[in-house]
Structures are given as C-alpha cells and as structure tokens.
Amino acid sequence: MFFVYILECADGTLYTGSTNDLEKRLKQHNGAKSGAHYTKTRRPVTLVYSERFRTLRKALQREAGIKSWTRKEKLALINSGSKT
C-alpha cells in the first residue's frame, strides 16, 4: 500500500507527501534528520488527512494533484475526509 498524506505544521501551514509507510514517515517528519526540510523547521506536525493507493504511480499522481490545489481546496478535502 501507498499513502498520500497532508500534515498540519506547528505554524499552521500544510504539507503534502506520499509514502509506503505512513507511521514511519510521520515519525521522520517529527524527529528524524531524514524528515523533509520544510517540516524540520515547522515541528511538530500533525497528520490531518491520508488516502491509500495500491500503486505508487496512483499515489504520486494524487500527490501532484493535491499539491497544485489552493489552501482552501486542501482544507475542504481535510474537512470532508478522514485519516486512514
């Protein structure tokens, strides 16, 4: 399984990413040196949304789509969906 996820950072900004291990990736964002640079300076982060996909290709397509959205559109998705 692959996941697309949205994190809310401590400064209120949103970060969208993808992974094959959501729990491990969240730990990396919050504490490991291997977390994304963007989230390293905005810790702690909270998982606010995620979706599951069977293929990496589908997950990356969805991630790219969400990243092109406005903040308002992302918040609407977060409010209409749920964490997996």
mmCIF file of N, CA and C in Angstrom:
data_model
loop_
_atom_site.group_PDB
_atom_site.id
_atom_site.type_symbol
_atom_site.label_atom_id
_atom_site.label_comp_id
_atom_site.label_asym_id
_atom_site.label_seq_id
_atom_site.Cartn_x
_atom_site.Cartn_y
_atom_site.Cartn_z
ATOM 1 N N MET A 1 0.826 -1.187 0.000
ATOM 2 C CA MET A 1 0.000 0.000 0.000
ATOM 3 C C MET A 1 0.876 1.259 0.000
ATOM 4 N N PHE A 2 0.347 2.272 -0.631
ATOM 5 C CA PHE A 2 0.995 3.577 -0.661
ATOM 6 C C PHE A 2 0.005 4.607 -0.141
ATOM 7 N N PHE A 3 0.521 5.660 0.419
ATOM 8 C CA PHE A 3 -0.314 6.679 1.044
ATOM 9 C C PHE A 3 0.044 8.061 0.528
ATOM 10 N N VAL A 4 -0.970 8.887 0.386
ATOM 11 C CA VAL A 4 -0.801 10.325 0.195
ATOM 12 C C VAL A 4 -1.333 10.940 1.476
ATOM 13 N N TYR A 5 -0.606 11.898 2.015
ATOM 14 C CA TYR A 5 -0.994 12.449 3.307
ATOM 15 C C TYR A 5 -0.823 13.962 3.319
ATOM 16 N N ILE A 6 -1.565 14.581 4.227
ATOM 17 C CA ILE A 6 -1.428 16.016 4.464
ATOM 18 C C ILE A 6 -1.136 16.201 5.944
ATOM 19 N N LEU A 7 -0.111 16.979 6.223
ATOM 20 C CA LEU A 7 0.263 17.306 7.591
ATOM 21 C C LEU A 7 -0.048 18.772 7.854
ATOM 22 N N GLU A 8 -0.439 19.051 9.081
ATOM 23 C CA GLU A 8 -0.536 20.444 9.514
ATOM 24 C C GLU A 8 0.680 20.723 10.377
ATOM 25 N N CYS A 9 1.423 21.738 10.003
ATOM 26 C CA CYS A 9 2.637 22.098 10.727
ATOM 27 C C CYS A 9 2.308 23.016 11.895
ATOM 28 N N ALA A 10 3.254 23.157 12.806
ATOM 29 C CA ALA A 10 3.063 23.984 14.002
ATOM 30 C C ALA A 10 2.723 25.429 13.650
ATOM 31 N N ASP A 11 3.169 25.907 12.502
ATOM 32 C CA ASP A 11 2.878 27.285 12.102
ATOM 33 C C ASP A 11 1.568 27.409 11.326
ATOM 34 N N GLY A 12 0.821 26.292 11.223
ATOM 35 C CA GLY A 12 -0.474 26.308 10.553
ATOM 36 C C GLY A 12 -0.437 26.018 9.068
ATOM 37 N N THR A 13 0.758 25.885 8.503
ATOM 38 C CA THR A 13 0.853 25.570 7.077
ATOM 39 C C THR A 13 0.576 24.081 6.856
ATOM 40 N N LEU A 14 0.306 23.736 5.594
ATOM 41 C CA LEU A 14 0.012 22.353 5.229
ATOM 42 C C LEU A 14 1.138 21.790 4.375
ATOM 43 N N TYR A 15 1.444 20.522 4.570
ATOM 44 C CA TYR A 15 2.482 19.824 3.803
ATOM 45 C C TYR A 15 1.860 18.550 3.228
ATOM 46 N N THR A 16 2.032 18.316 1.955
ATOM 47 C CA THR A 16 1.507 17.115 1.301
ATOM 48 C C THR A 16 2.664 16.240 0.854
ATOM 49 N N GLY A 17 2.546 14.937 1.107
ATOM 50 C CA GLY A 17 3.581 13.997 0.712
ATOM 51 C C GLY A 17 3.009 12.628 0.429
ATOM 52 N N SER A 18 3.893 11.682 0.104
ATOM 53 C CA SER A 18 3.476 10.301 -0.133
ATOM 54 C C SER A 18 4.535 9.355 0.428
ATOM 55 N N THR A 19 4.101 8.145 0.749
ATOM 56 C CA THR A 19 4.993 7.164 1.362
ATOM 57 C C THR A 19 4.373 5.772 1.268
ATOM 58 N N ASN A 20 5.188 4.761 1.552
ATOM 59 C CA ASN A 20 4.645 3.405 1.655
ATOM 60 C C ASN A 20 4.551 2.967 3.124
ATOM 61 N N ASP A 21 4.989 3.819 4.046
ATOM 62 C CA ASP A 21 4.913 3.527 5.483
ATOM 63 C C ASP A 21 4.558 4.822 6.211
ATOM 64 N N LEU A 22 3.279 5.030 6.399
ATOM 65 C CA LEU A 22 2.789 6.301 6.941
ATOM 66 C C LEU A 22 3.280 6.560 8.362
ATOM 67 N N GLU A 23 3.235 5.560 9.209
ATOM 68 C CA GLU A 23 3.665 5.730 10.602
ATOM 69 C C GLU A 23 5.143 6.110 10.687
ATOM 70 N N LYS A 24 5.970 5.414 9.933
ATOM 71 C CA LYS A 24 7.411 5.693 9.929
ATOM 72 C C LYS A 24 7.683 7.102 9.388
ATOM 73 N N ARG A 25 6.975 7.463 8.324
ATOM 74 C CA ARG A 25 7.202 8.770 7.712
ATOM 75 C C ARG A 25 6.794 9.904 8.650
ATOM 76 N N LEU A 26 5.709 9.723 9.380
ATOM 77 C CA LEU A 26 5.282 10.735 10.341
ATOM 78 C C LEU A 26 6.339 10.924 11.432
ATOM 79 N N LYS A 27 6.910 9.823 11.898
ATOM 80 C CA LYS A 27 7.989 9.909 12.897
ATOM 81 C C LYS A 27 9.193 10.653 12.323
ATOM 82 N N GLN A 28 9.508 10.400 11.053
ATOM 83 C CA GLN A 28 10.623 11.095 10.422
ATOM 84 C C GLN A 28 10.359 12.600 10.351
ATOM 85 N N HIS A 29 9.147 12.968 9.979
ATOM 86 C CA HIS A 29 8.809 14.390 9.897
ATOM 87 C C HIS A 29 8.920 15.073 11.255
ATOM 88 N N ASN A 30 8.613 14.355 12.312
ATOM 89 C CA ASN A 30 8.591 14.963 13.637
ATOM 90 C C ASN A 30 9.898 14.877 14.408
ATOM 91 N N GLY A 31 10.828 14.033 13.994
ATOM 92 C CA GLY A 31 12.005 13.938 14.828
ATOM 93 C C GLY A 31 13.295 13.506 14.174
ATOM 94 N N ALA A 32 13.210 12.831 13.071
ATOM 95 C CA ALA A 32 14.425 12.303 12.454
ATOM 96 C C ALA A 32 15.102 13.347 11.576
ATOM 97 N N LYS A 33 16.380 13.168 11.387
ATOM 98 C CA LYS A 33 17.132 14.058 10.495
ATOM 99 C C LYS A 33 16.707 13.872 9.046
ATOM 100 N N SER A 34 16.067 12.722 8.736
ATOM 101 C CA SER A 34 15.694 12.423 7.357
ATOM 102 C C SER A 34 14.319 12.971 6.971
ATOM 103 N N GLY A 35 13.666 13.706 7.858
ATOM 104 C CA GLY A 35 12.384 14.317 7.522
ATOM 105 C C GLY A 35 12.559 15.395 6.465
ATOM 106 N N ALA A 36 11.486 15.778 5.830
ATOM 107 C CA ALA A 36 11.550 16.815 4.805
ATOM 108 C C ALA A 36 12.039 18.133 5.408
ATOM 109 N N HIS A 37 12.827 18.865 4.655
ATOM 110 C CA HIS A 37 13.370 20.139 5.139
ATOM 111 C C HIS A 37 12.247 21.088 5.560
ATOM 112 N N TYR A 38 11.181 21.122 4.787
ATOM 113 C CA TYR A 38 10.074 22.034 5.093
ATOM 114 C C TYR A 38 9.512 21.776 6.485
ATOM 115 N N THR A 39 9.319 20.514 6.832
ATOM 116 C CA THR A 39 8.716 20.207 8.132
ATOM 117 C C THR A 39 9.718 20.270 9.280
ATOM 118 N N LYS A 40 10.990 20.141 8.993
ATOM 119 C CA LYS A 40 12.002 20.211 10.056
ATOM 120 C C LYS A 40 11.941 21.528 10.816
ATOM 121 N N THR A 41 11.647 22.582 10.112
ATOM 122 C CA THR A 41 11.621 23.910 10.734
ATOM 123 C C THR A 41 10.227 24.299 11.225
ATOM 124 N N ARG A 42 9.268 23.376 11.084
ATOM 125 C CA ARG A 42 7.884 23.678 11.458
ATOM 126 C C ARG A 42 7.286 22.591 12.353
ATOM 127 N N ARG A 43 8.105 21.957 13.152
ATOM 128 C CA ARG A 43 7.659 20.883 14.042
ATOM 129 C C ARG A 43 6.986 21.441 15.278
ATOM 130 N N PRO A 44 6.104 20.685 15.891
ATOM 131 C CA PRO A 44 5.646 19.364 15.488
ATOM 132 C C PRO A 44 4.607 19.455 14.369
ATOM 133 N N VAL A 45 4.463 18.341 13.654
ATOM 134 C CA VAL A 45 3.457 18.248 12.606
ATOM 135 C C VAL A 45 2.410 17.219 13.027
ATOM 136 N N THR A 46 1.209 17.397 12.522
ATOM 137 C CA THR A 46 0.105 16.503 12.850
ATOM 138 C C THR A 46 -0.515 15.981 11.565
ATOM 139 N N LEU A 47 -0.753 14.692 11.511
ATOM 140 C CA LEU A 47 -1.426 14.093 10.364
ATOM 141 C C LEU A 47 -2.886 14.514 10.389
ATOM 142 N N VAL A 48 -3.349 15.169 9.315
ATOM 143 C CA VAL A 48 -4.737 15.614 9.260
ATOM 144 C C VAL A 48 -5.540 14.927 8.167
ATOM 145 N N TYR A 49 -4.859 14.232 7.240
ATOM 146 C CA TYR A 49 -5.557 13.555 6.152
ATOM 147 C C TYR A 49 -4.641 12.536 5.509
ATOM 148 N N SER A 50 -5.216 11.418 5.073
ATOM 149 C CA SER A 50 -4.454 10.459 4.266
ATOM 150 C C SER A 50 -5.391 9.622 3.417
ATOM 151 N N GLU A 51 -4.858 9.114 2.332
ATOM 152 C CA GLU A 51 -5.570 8.223 1.416
ATOM 153 C C GLU A 51 -4.657 7.057 1.085
ATOM 154 N N ARG A 52 -5.249 5.898 0.822
ATOM 155 C CA ARG A 52 -4.481 4.704 0.445
ATOM 156 C C ARG A 52 -4.583 4.461 -1.057
ATOM 157 N N PHE A 53 -3.491 3.933 -1.616
ATOM 158 C CA PHE A 53 -3.443 3.584 -3.031
ATOM 159 C C PHE A 53 -2.722 2.250 -3.194
ATOM 160 N N ARG A 54 -3.110 1.508 -4.205
ATOM 161 C CA ARG A 54 -2.478 0.207 -4.461
ATOM 162 C C ARG A 54 -1.147 0.336 -5.192
ATOM 163 N N THR A 55 -0.977 1.420 -5.945
ATOM 164 C CA THR A 55 0.259 1.579 -6.709
ATOM 165 C C THR A 55 0.923 2.914 -6.398
ATOM 166 N N LEU A 56 2.230 2.915 -6.532
ATOM 167 C CA LEU A 56 2.998 4.142 -6.338
ATOM 168 C C LEU A 56 2.595 5.181 -7.371
ATOM 169 N N ARG A 57 2.379 4.749 -8.582
ATOM 170 C CA ARG A 57 2.008 5.671 -9.657
ATOM 171 C C ARG A 57 0.750 6.456 -9.311
ATOM 172 N N LYS A 58 -0.273 5.761 -8.845
ATOM 173 C CA LYS A 58 -1.538 6.426 -8.475
ATOM 174 C C LYS A 58 -1.326 7.395 -7.311
ATOM 175 N N ALA A 59 -0.528 6.976 -6.327
ATOM 176 C CA ALA A 59 -0.257 7.833 -5.172
ATOM 177 C C ALA A 59 0.476 9.104 -5.609
ATOM 178 N N LEU A 60 1.467 8.967 -6.466
ATOM 179 C CA LEU A 60 2.228 10.136 -6.911
ATOM 180 C C LEU A 60 1.373 11.070 -7.756
ATOM 181 N N GLN A 61 0.471 10.505 -8.548
ATOM 182 C CA GLN A 61 -0.443 11.336 -9.333
ATOM 183 C C GLN A 61 -1.355 12.138 -8.413
ATOM 184 N N ARG A 62 -1.893 11.480 -7.401
ATOM 185 C CA ARG A 62 -2.781 12.156 -6.458
ATOM 186 C C ARG A 62 -2.024 13.228 -5.674
ATOM 187 N N GLU A 63 -0.802 12.900 -5.239
ATOM 188 C CA GLU A 63 0.020 13.872 -4.515
ATOM 189 C C GLU A 63 0.242 15.116 -5.366
ATOM 190 N N ALA A 64 0.602 14.937 -6.618
ATOM 191 C CA ALA A 64 0.845 16.071 -7.514
ATOM 192 C C ALA A 64 -0.418 16.903 -7.683
ATOM 193 N N GLY A 65 -1.552 16.234 -7.805
ATOM 194 C CA GLY A 65 -2.805 16.949 -7.937
ATOM 195 C C GLY A 65 -3.106 17.797 -6.712
ATOM 196 N N ILE A 66 -2.980 17.205 -5.538
ATOM 197 C CA ILE A 66 -3.266 17.926 -4.298
ATOM 198 C C ILE A 66 -2.293 19.090 -4.110
ATOM 199 N N LYS A 67 -1.026 18.886 -4.448
ATOM 200 C CA LYS A 67 -0.032 19.953 -4.292
ATOM 201 C C LYS A 67 -0.347 21.168 -5.166
ATOM 202 N N SER A 68 -1.090 20.964 -6.244
ATOM 203 C CA SER A 68 -1.431 22.080 -7.129
ATOM 204 C C SER A 68 -2.646 22.859 -6.634
ATOM 205 N N TRP A 69 -3.313 22.351 -5.620
ATOM 206 C CA TRP A 69 -4.522 22.990 -5.103
ATOM 207 C C TRP A 69 -4.196 24.186 -4.219
ATOM 208 N N THR A 70 -5.203 25.016 -4.033
ATOM 209 C CA THR A 70 -5.087 26.136 -3.098
ATOM 210 C C THR A 70 -5.244 25.600 -1.671
ATOM 211 N N ARG A 71 -4.875 26.413 -0.719
ATOM 212 C CA ARG A 71 -5.050 26.039 0.687
ATOM 213 C C ARG A 71 -6.528 25.770 0.990
ATOM 214 N N LYS A 72 -7.397 26.598 0.450
ATOM 215 C CA LYS A 72 -8.830 26.442 0.676
ATOM 216 C C LYS A 72 -9.319 25.076 0.175
ATOM 217 N N GLU A 73 -8.856 24.662 -0.976
ATOM 218 C CA GLU A 73 -9.245 23.357 -1.531
ATOM 219 C C GLU A 73 -8.718 22.214 -0.660
ATOM 220 N N LYS A 74 -7.493 22.353 -0.176
ATOM 221 C CA LYS A 74 -6.926 21.319 0.694
ATOM 222 C C LYS A 74 -7.707 21.217 2.001
ATOM 223 N N LEU A 75 -8.077 22.354 2.570
ATOM 224 C CA LEU A 75 -8.850 22.350 3.805
ATOM 225 C C LEU A 75 -10.225 21.711 3.601
ATOM 226 N N ALA A 76 -10.830 21.926 2.446
ATOM 227 C CA ALA A 76 -12.118 21.303 2.135
ATOM 228 C C ALA A 76 -11.960 19.790 2.072
ATOM 229 N N LEU A 77 -10.867 19.313 1.472
ATOM 230 C CA LEU A 77 -10.603 17.870 1.428
ATOM 231 C C LEU A 77 -10.410 17.320 2.822
ATOM 232 N N ILE A 78 -9.626 18.001 3.631
ATOM 233 C CA ILE A 78 -9.370 17.569 5.013
ATOM 234 C C ILE A 78 -10.683 17.490 5.782
ATOM 235 N N ASN A 79 -11.530 18.493 5.627
ATOM 236 C CA ASN A 79 -12.781 18.530 6.370
ATOM 237 C C ASN A 79 -13.809 17.523 5.877
ATOM 238 N N SER A 80 -13.683 17.072 4.643
ATOM 239 C CA SER A 80 -14.639 16.108 4.098
ATOM 240 C C SER A 80 -14.179 14.670 4.251
ATOM 241 N N GLY A 81 -12.890 14.482 4.499
ATOM 242 C CA GLY A 81 -12.329 13.136 4.564
ATOM 243 C C GLY A 81 -11.951 12.741 5.962
ATOM 244 N N SER A 82 -11.156 11.678 6.035
ATOM 245 C CA SER A 82 -10.690 11.217 7.338
ATOM 246 C C SER A 82 -9.306 10.616 7.215
ATOM 247 N N LYS A 83 -8.670 10.456 8.356
ATOM 248 C CA LYS A 83 -7.365 9.799 8.397
ATOM 249 C C LYS A 83 -7.566 8.310 8.196
ATOM 250 N N THR A 84 -6.624 7.672 7.507
ATOM 251 C CA THR A 84 -6.690 6.219 7.335
ATOM 252 C C THR A 84 -5.926 5.535 8.424
#
